[in-house]
PDB file of C-alpha atoms in Angstrom:
ATOM      1  CA  MET A   1       0.107  -0.020   0.113  1.00  0.00           C
ATOM      2  CA  GLU A   2       2.766   2.279   0.864  1.00  0.00           C
ATOM      3  CA  GLU A   3       4.366   1.880  -2.542  1.00  0.00           C
ATOM      4  CA  GLU A   4       1.299   2.489  -4.336  1.00  0.00           C
ATOM      5  CA  VAL A   5       0.361   5.829  -2.355  1.00  0.00           C
ATOM      6  CA  SER A   6       4.086   6.985  -2.803  1.00  0.00           C
ATOM      7  CA  ASN A   7       3.414   6.485  -6.623  1.00  0.00           C
ATOM      8  CA  LEU A   8       0.170   8.421  -6.473  1.00  0.00           C
ATOM      9  CA  VAL A   9       2.019  11.213  -4.489  1.00  0.00           C
ATOM     10  CA  ASN A  10       4.693  11.434  -7.129  1.00  0.00           C
ATOM     11  CA  ASN A  11       2.598  11.191  -9.954  1.00  0.00           C
ATOM     12  CA  VAL A  12       0.320  14.176  -8.644  1.00  0.00           C
ATOM     13  CA  ARG A  13       3.464  16.114  -8.042  1.00  0.00           C
ATOM     14  CA  SER A  14       4.933  15.740 -11.535  1.00  0.00           C
ATOM     15  CA  LEU A  15       2.003  17.277 -12.903  1.00  0.00           C
ATOM     16  CA  GLU A  16       1.863  20.162 -10.705  1.00  0.00           C
ATOM     17  CA  GLY A  17       0.095  23.119 -12.470  1.00  0.00           C
ATOM     18  CA  PHE A  18      -1.934  21.061 -14.678  1.00  0.00           C
ATOM     19  CA  PRO A  19      -5.325  19.945 -14.123  1.00  0.00           C
ATOM     20  CA  ILE A  20      -5.499  16.180 -12.603  1.00  0.00           C
ATOM     21  CA  ASN A  21      -8.384  13.860 -12.553  1.00  0.00           C
ATOM     22  CA  LEU A  22      -8.201  12.830  -9.316  1.00  0.00           C
ATOM     23  CA  THR A  23     -11.329  10.461  -9.358  1.00  0.00           C
ATOM     24  CA  GLU A  24      -9.541   8.203 -11.865  1.00  0.00           C
ATOM     25  CA  LYS A  25      -5.862   8.514 -10.151  1.00  0.00           C
ATOM     26  CA  VAL A  26      -7.479   7.369  -6.848  1.00  0.00           C
ATOM     27  CA  SER A  27      -9.810   4.863  -8.083  1.00  0.00           C
ATOM     28  CA  SER A  28      -6.841   3.154  -9.699  1.00  0.00           C
ATOM     29  CA  VAL A  29      -4.435   3.261  -6.530  1.00  0.00           C
ATOM     30  CA  THR A  30      -7.550   1.821  -4.531  1.00  0.00           C
ATOM     31  CA  SER A  31      -8.157  -0.858  -7.057  1.00  0.00           C
ATOM     32  CA  THR A  32      -4.520  -1.751  -7.043  1.00  0.00           C
ATOM     33  CA  VAL A  33      -4.251  -1.930  -3.160  1.00  0.00           C
ATOM     34  CA  THR A  34      -7.225  -4.148  -3.080  1.00  0.00           C
ATOM     35  CA  CYS A  35      -5.951  -6.190  -5.639  1.00  0.00           C
ATOM     36  CA  ARG A  36      -2.615  -6.938  -4.201  1.00  0.00           C
ATOM     37  CA  ALA A  37      -4.390  -7.296  -0.735  1.00  0.00           C
ATOM     38  CA  ALA A  38      -6.647 -10.077  -2.338  1.00  0.00           C
ATOM     39  CA  VAL A  39      -4.275 -11.778  -4.500  1.00  0.00           C
ATOM     40  CA  GLY A  40      -0.769 -10.485  -3.513  1.00  0.00           C
ATOM     41  CA  ARG A  41      -0.002  -8.719  -6.777  1.00  0.00           C
ATOM     42  CA  ARG A  42      -1.231  -6.445  -9.633  1.00  0.00           C
ATOM     43  CA  CYS A  43      -4.155  -8.071 -11.319  1.00  0.00           C
ATOM     44  CA  LYS A  44      -3.550  -8.579 -15.131  1.00  0.00           C
ATOM     45  CA  ASN A  45      -7.008  -7.375 -15.936  1.00  0.00           C
ATOM     46  CA  GLN A  46      -7.225  -4.831 -13.044  1.00  0.00           C
ATOM     47  CA  GLU A  47      -9.133  -2.169 -15.327  1.00  0.00           C
ATOM     48  CA  ILE A  48     -11.714  -4.433 -16.413  1.00  0.00           C
ATOM     49  CA  ILE A  49     -12.379  -5.807 -13.087  1.00  0.00           C
ATOM     50  CA  SER A  50     -12.722  -2.344 -11.514  1.00  0.00           C
ATOM     51  CA  SER A  51     -15.130  -1.644 -14.471  1.00  0.00           C
ATOM     52  CA  LEU A  52     -17.191  -4.506 -14.023  1.00  0.00           C
ATOM     53  CA  ALA A  53     -17.419  -4.213 -10.138  1.00  0.00           C
ATOM     54  CA  LYS A  54     -18.732  -0.628 -10.631  1.00  0.00           C
ATOM     55  CA  GLN A  55     -21.084  -1.769 -13.025  1.00  0.00           C
ATOM     56  CA  ALA A  56     -22.428  -4.666 -10.480  1.00  0.00           C
ATOM     57  CA  ILE A  57     -22.608  -1.874  -7.788  1.00  0.00           C
ATOM     58  CA  ILE A  58     -25.059  -0.074 -10.411  1.00  0.00           C
ATOM     59  CA  PHE A  59     -26.991  -2.912 -11.139  1.00  0.00           C
ATOM     60  CA  ALA A  60     -27.466  -3.591  -7.400  1.00  0.00           C
ATOM     61  CA  GLY A  61     -29.730  -0.577  -7.276  1.00  0.00           C
ATOM     62  CA  VAL A  62     -31.774  -0.984 -10.531  1.00  0.00           C
ATOM     63  CA  PHE A  63     -35.371  -1.677 -10.382  1.00  0.00           C
ATOM     64  CA  ASN A  64     -36.055  -5.257 -11.456  1.00  0.00           C
ATOM     65  CA  ALA A  65     -40.032  -5.478 -12.621  1.00  0.00           C
ATOM     66  CA  GLY A  66     -40.133  -9.274 -12.412  1.00  0.00           C
ATOM     67  CA  ASP A  67     -39.370  -9.015  -8.285  1.00  0.00           C
ATOM     68  CA  VAL A  68     -42.293  -6.863  -8.320  1.00  0.00           C
ATOM     69  CA  PHE A  69     -44.624  -8.428 -11.131  1.00  0.00           C
ATOM     70  CA  PRO A  70     -43.800 -12.188 -11.198  1.00  0.00           C
ATOM     71  CA  SER A  71     -45.533 -12.610 -14.436  1.00  0.00           C
ATOM     72  CA  LEU A  72     -42.868 -10.263 -16.027  1.00  0.00           C
ATOM     73  CA  GLN A  73     -39.837 -12.491 -14.963  1.00  0.00           C
ATOM     74  CA  LEU A  74     -39.890 -14.379 -18.182  1.00  0.00           C
ATOM     75  CA  LEU A  75     -39.685 -10.836 -20.146  1.00  0.00           C
ATOM     76  CA  ASP A  76     -37.025  -9.641 -17.408  1.00  0.00           C
ATOM     77  CA  SER A  77     -35.081 -12.669 -18.139  1.00  0.00           C
ATOM     78  CA  LEU A  78     -35.070 -12.056 -21.992  1.00  0.00           C
ATOM     79  CA  PHE A  79     -34.734  -8.175 -22.256  1.00  0.00           C
ATOM     80  CA  GLY A  80     -34.514  -6.856 -18.745  1.00  0.00           C
ATOM     81  CA  THR A  81     -31.830  -6.604 -15.967  1.00  0.00           C
ATOM     82  CA  LYS A  82     -31.647 -10.193 -15.207  1.00  0.00           C
ATOM     83  CA  ARG A  83     -30.382 -10.700 -18.944  1.00  0.00           C
ATOM     84  CA  GLN A  84     -27.713  -7.830 -18.335  1.00  0.00           C
ATOM     85  CA  LEU A  85     -26.778  -9.580 -15.060  1.00  0.00           C
ATOM     86  CA  THR A  86     -26.032 -12.769 -16.529  1.00  0.00           C
ATOM     87  CA  LYS A  87     -23.727 -11.299 -19.131  1.00  0.00           C
ATOM     88  CA  LEU A  88     -22.113  -9.487 -16.508  1.00  0.00           C
ATOM     89  CA  HIS A  89     -21.720 -12.470 -14.482  1.00  0.00           C
ATOM     90  CA  LYS A  90     -20.146 -14.563 -17.087  1.00  0.00           C
ATOM     91  CA  LYS A  91     -17.246 -11.623 -17.723  1.00  0.00           C
ATOM     92  CA  ILE A  92     -16.621 -11.680 -13.819  1.00  0.00           C
ATOM     93  CA  ASP A  93     -16.446 -15.397 -13.527  1.00  0.00           C
ATOM     94  CA  ASN A  94     -14.024 -15.841 -16.269  1.00  0.00           C
ATOM     95  CA  ILE A  95     -11.768 -13.231 -15.219  1.00  0.00           C
ATOM     96  CA  LEU A  96     -11.740 -14.635 -11.694  1.00  0.00           C
ATOM     97  CA  GLU A  97     -11.452 -18.147 -12.635  1.00  0.00           C
ATOM     98  CA  ASP A  98      -8.216 -16.939 -14.563  1.00  0.00           C
ATOM     99  CA  ILE A  99      -6.818 -15.596 -11.408  1.00  0.00           C
ATOM    100  CA  ILE A 100      -7.650 -18.319  -9.236  1.00  0.00           C
ATOM    101  CA  HIS A 101      -5.881 -20.695 -11.872  1.00  0.00           C
ATOM    102  CA  GLU A 102      -2.758 -18.750 -12.050  1.00  0.00           C
ATOM    103  CA  HIS A 103      -2.696 -18.990  -8.213  1.00  0.00           C
ATOM    104  CA  GLU A 104      -3.225 -22.539  -8.523  1.00  0.00           C
ATOM    105  CA  LYS A 105      -0.121 -23.046 -10.804  1.00  0.00           C
ATOM    106  CA  ASP A 106       2.006 -21.135  -8.728  1.00  0.00           C
ATOM    107  CA  ARG A 107       1.108 -22.945  -5.496  1.00  0.00           C
ATOM    108  CA  LEU A 108       2.153 -26.278  -7.362  1.00  0.00           C
ATOM    109  CA  ASN A 109       5.299 -24.901  -8.231  1.00  0.00           C
ATOM    110  CA  LEU A 110       6.177 -23.657  -4.613  1.00  0.00           C
ATOM    111  CA  ARG A 111       4.820 -26.694  -3.112  1.00  0.00           C
ATOM    112  CA  GLY A 112       7.871 -28.619  -1.078  1.00  0.00           C
ATOM    113  CA  ASN A 113       9.742 -25.302  -1.379  1.00  0.00           C
ATOM    114  CA  GLU A 114      10.658 -22.806   1.073  1.00  0.00           C
ATOM    115  CA  PRO A 115       7.468 -21.288   3.010  1.00  0.00           C
ATOM    116  CA  PHE A 116       5.889 -18.261   0.976  1.00  0.00           C
ATOM    117  CA  GLU A 117       3.612 -15.460   2.128  1.00  0.00           C
ATOM    118  CA  GLU A 118       0.150 -16.154   1.808  1.00  0.00           C
ATOM    119  CA  ASP A 119      -2.536 -13.697   0.641  1.00  0.00           C
ATOM    120  CA  LEU A 120      -6.339 -14.246   1.054  1.00  0.00           C
ATOM    121  CA  LEU A 121      -6.605 -16.119  -2.093  1.00  0.00           C
ATOM    122  CA  ASP A 122      -3.867 -18.423  -0.983  1.00  0.00           C
ATOM    123  CA  VAL A 123      -5.656 -18.722   2.554  1.00  0.00           C
ATOM    124  CA  PHE A 124      -9.159 -19.648   0.645  1.00  0.00           C
ATOM    125  CA  LEU A 125      -7.493 -22.273  -1.470  1.00  0.00           C
ATOM    126  CA  ARG A 126      -5.909 -23.733   1.350  1.00  0.00           C
ATOM    127  CA  LEU A 127      -9.125 -24.081   3.433  1.00  0.00           C
ATOM    128  CA  LYS A 128     -10.564 -26.008   0.129  1.00  0.00           C
ATOM    129  CA  GLU A 129      -7.905 -28.308   0.037  1.00  0.00           C
ATOM    130  CA  ASP A 130      -7.731 -29.133   3.772  1.00  0.00           C
ATOM    131  CA  ASN A 131     -11.540 -29.652   3.993  1.00  0.00           C
ATOM    132  CA  GLU A 132     -11.412 -28.905   7.830  1.00  0.00           C
ATOM    133  CA  PHE A 133     -13.605 -26.000   7.712  1.00  0.00           C
ATOM    134  CA  GLN A 134     -17.041 -26.019   9.130  1.00  0.00           C
ATOM    135  CA  ILE A 135     -18.545 -24.279   5.997  1.00  0.00           C
ATOM    136  CA  VAL A 136     -17.637 -25.824   2.431  1.00  0.00           C
ATOM    137  CA  VAL A 137     -15.270 -23.756   0.906  1.00  0.00           C
ATOM    138  CA  THR A 138     -15.973 -24.369  -2.804  1.00  0.00           C
ATOM    139  CA  ARG A 139     -14.708 -22.413  -5.950  1.00  0.00           C
ATOM    140  CA  GLU A 140     -17.768 -20.479  -6.131  1.00  0.00           C
ATOM    141  CA  VAL A 141     -17.599 -19.640  -2.586  1.00  0.00           C
ATOM    142  CA  ILE A 142     -13.788 -18.163  -3.340  1.00  0.00           C
ATOM    143  CA  LYS A 143     -14.954 -16.043  -6.257  1.00  0.00           C
ATOM    144  CA  ALA A 144     -17.700 -14.349  -4.657  1.00  0.00           C
ATOM    145  CA  ASN A 145     -15.646 -13.261  -1.541  1.00  0.00           C
ATOM    146  CA  ILE A 146     -12.594 -12.236  -3.685  1.00  0.00           C
ATOM    147  CA  PHE A 147     -15.042 -10.095  -6.194  1.00  0.00           C
ATOM    148  CA  GLU A 148     -16.829  -8.972  -2.778  1.00  0.00           C
ATOM    149  CA  LEU A 149     -13.561  -7.456  -1.627  1.00  0.00           C
ATOM    150  CA  PHE A 150     -13.372  -5.735  -5.038  1.00  0.00           C
ATOM    151  CA  THR A 151     -16.577  -4.022  -5.015  1.00  0.00           C
ATOM    152  CA  ALA A 152     -16.658  -3.233  -1.200  1.00  0.00           C
ATOM    153  CA  GLY A 153     -12.843  -2.007  -1.675  1.00  0.00           C
ATOM    154  CA  THR A 154     -12.333  -0.156  -4.810  1.00  0.00           C
ATOM    155  CA  ASP A 155     -15.570   1.930  -5.259  1.00  0.00           C
ATOM    156  CA  THR A 156     -16.037   2.903  -1.709  1.00  0.00           C
ATOM    157  CA  SER A 157     -12.641   3.923  -0.544  1.00  0.00           C
ATOM    158  CA  SER A 158     -12.135   5.904  -3.531  1.00  0.00           C
ATOM    159  CA  THR A 159     -15.099   7.818  -3.164  1.00  0.00           C
ATOM    160  CA  VAL A 160     -14.276   8.613   0.606  1.00  0.00           C
ATOM    161  CA  VAL A 161     -10.992   9.985  -0.612  1.00  0.00           C
ATOM    162  CA  GLU A 162     -12.608  12.110  -3.700  1.00  0.00           C
ATOM    163  CA  TRP A 163     -15.456  13.510  -1.314  1.00  0.00           C
ATOM    164  CA  THR A 164     -12.792  14.524   1.251  1.00  0.00           C
ATOM    165  CA  MET A 165     -10.723  16.517  -1.214  1.00  0.00           C
ATOM    166  CA  ALA A 166     -13.718  18.045  -2.704  1.00  0.00           C
ATOM    167  CA  GLU A 167     -14.500  19.267   0.913  1.00  0.00           C
ATOM    168  CA  LEU A 168     -11.002  20.584   1.678  1.00  0.00           C
ATOM    169  CA  MET A 169     -10.797  22.328  -1.446  1.00  0.00           C
ATOM    170  CA  LYS A 170     -13.882  24.211  -0.628  1.00  0.00           C
ATOM    171  CA  ASN A 171     -12.726  25.096   2.676  1.00  0.00           C
ATOM    172  CA  PRO A 172      -9.093  26.298   2.409  1.00  0.00           C
ATOM    173  CA  ARG A 173      -8.996  26.973   6.629  1.00  0.00           C
ATOM    174  CA  VAL A 174      -9.683  23.466   6.837  1.00  0.00           C
ATOM    175  CA  MET A 175      -7.020  22.339   4.407  1.00  0.00           C
ATOM    176  CA  ARG A 176      -4.156  24.423   5.764  1.00  0.00           C
ATOM    177  CA  LYS A 177      -5.060  22.961   9.123  1.00  0.00           C
ATOM    178  CA  ALA A 178      -4.889  19.340   7.760  1.00  0.00           C
ATOM    179  CA  GLN A 179      -1.722  20.511   6.031  1.00  0.00           C
ATOM    180  CA  ALA A 180      -0.184  21.470   9.441  1.00  0.00           C
ATOM    181  CA  GLU A 181      -1.164  18.369  11.091  1.00  0.00           C
ATOM    182  CA  MET A 182       0.177  16.272   8.306  1.00  0.00           C
ATOM    183  CA  ASN A 183       3.463  17.798   8.110  1.00  0.00           C
ATOM    184  CA  LYS A 184       3.934  17.730  12.183  1.00  0.00           C
ATOM    185  CA  CYS A 185       3.198  13.991  11.848  1.00  0.00           C
ATOM    186  CA  MET A 186       5.614  13.565   8.918  1.00  0.00           C
ATOM    187  CA  LYS A 187       8.153  15.532  10.908  1.00  0.00           C
ATOM    188  CA  CYS A 188       7.546  13.418  13.811  1.00  0.00           C
ATOM    189  CA  MET A 189       7.895  10.401  11.955  1.00  0.00           C
ATOM    190  CA  PHE A 190      10.971  11.504  10.164  1.00  0.00           C
ATOM    191  CA  ILE A 191      12.694  12.256  13.606  1.00  0.00           C
ATOM    192  CA  ASN A 192      12.088   8.875  15.197  1.00  0.00           C
ATOM    193  CA  LYS A 193      13.348   7.092  12.002  1.00  0.00           C
ATOM    194  CA  ARG A 194      16.618   8.995  12.329  1.00  0.00           C
ATOM    195  CA  ALA A 195      16.561   8.369  16.051  1.00  0.00           C
ATOM    196  CA  TYR A 196      16.139   4.640  15.309  1.00  0.00           C
ATOM    197  CA  ILE A 197      18.988   4.611  12.483  1.00  0.00           C
ATOM    198  CA  ARG A 198      21.446   6.225  14.915  1.00  0.00           C
ATOM    199  CA  SER A 199      20.532   3.694  17.651  1.00  0.00           C
ATOM    200  CA  THR A 200      21.074   1.010  15.052  1.00  0.00           C
ATOM    201  CA  GLU A 201      24.311   2.586  13.964  1.00  0.00           C
ATOM    202  CA  GLN A 202      25.347   2.873  17.592  1.00  0.00           C
ATOM    203  CA  SER A 203      24.689  -0.886  18.102  1.00  0.00           C
ATOM    204  CA  SER A 204      26.266  -1.935  15.113  1.00  0.00           C
ATOM    205  CA  HIS A 205      29.445   0.180  16.472  1.00  0.00           C
ATOM    206  CA  VAL A 206      29.313  -1.936  19.794  1.00  0.00           C
ATOM    207  CA  VAL A 207      29.024  -5.335  18.002  1.00  0.00           C
ATOM    208  CA  ASN A 208      31.751  -4.345  15.765  1.00  0.00           C
ATOM    209  CA  LEU A 209      34.013  -3.333  18.957  1.00  0.00           C
ATOM    210  CA  GLN A 210      33.162  -6.405  20.578  1.00  0.00           C
TER     211      GLN A 210
END
């Protein structure tokens, strides 16, 4: 996460004096962070997953005539929201299947070698293989949870940052106060880091003398 935020800050700094689409940049960062938390790396189809997640959120709030008028369920399946959701589900399922398959190949290659750091998808796959969990962890359960993480972690986080920045820009006094507090925090972190480095250097000198 630190690396991705640092990249965002550097990118914004490099565009000083030019208009910036902050919504797009923040959305990209939150998507990358969520992806790395879920599968341990940047996703190959990250932008597509992000777009599909946003579409799924939109469809979740769309009126479905078949839910209110049962007699219209057939028409809804052929022409309405249900038909569109089915197409969307197939796209999402194909991408998640590729991600899981790639992870399974990596686990087979690493099996028997040195221990590796597990990500969330690794944990799900291990639970599926062990069959020791009270709830049966199927492939569909894994895909549902991973996609839920994408939808919950991407759009909501980027929206919060976007609205926060919009409010700060409308209130310069609050912006200055926030900047001062941030500078103070960063200064304290820098001092603590320098103190830690000095203590580490002193310890190494003591070890060398011994």
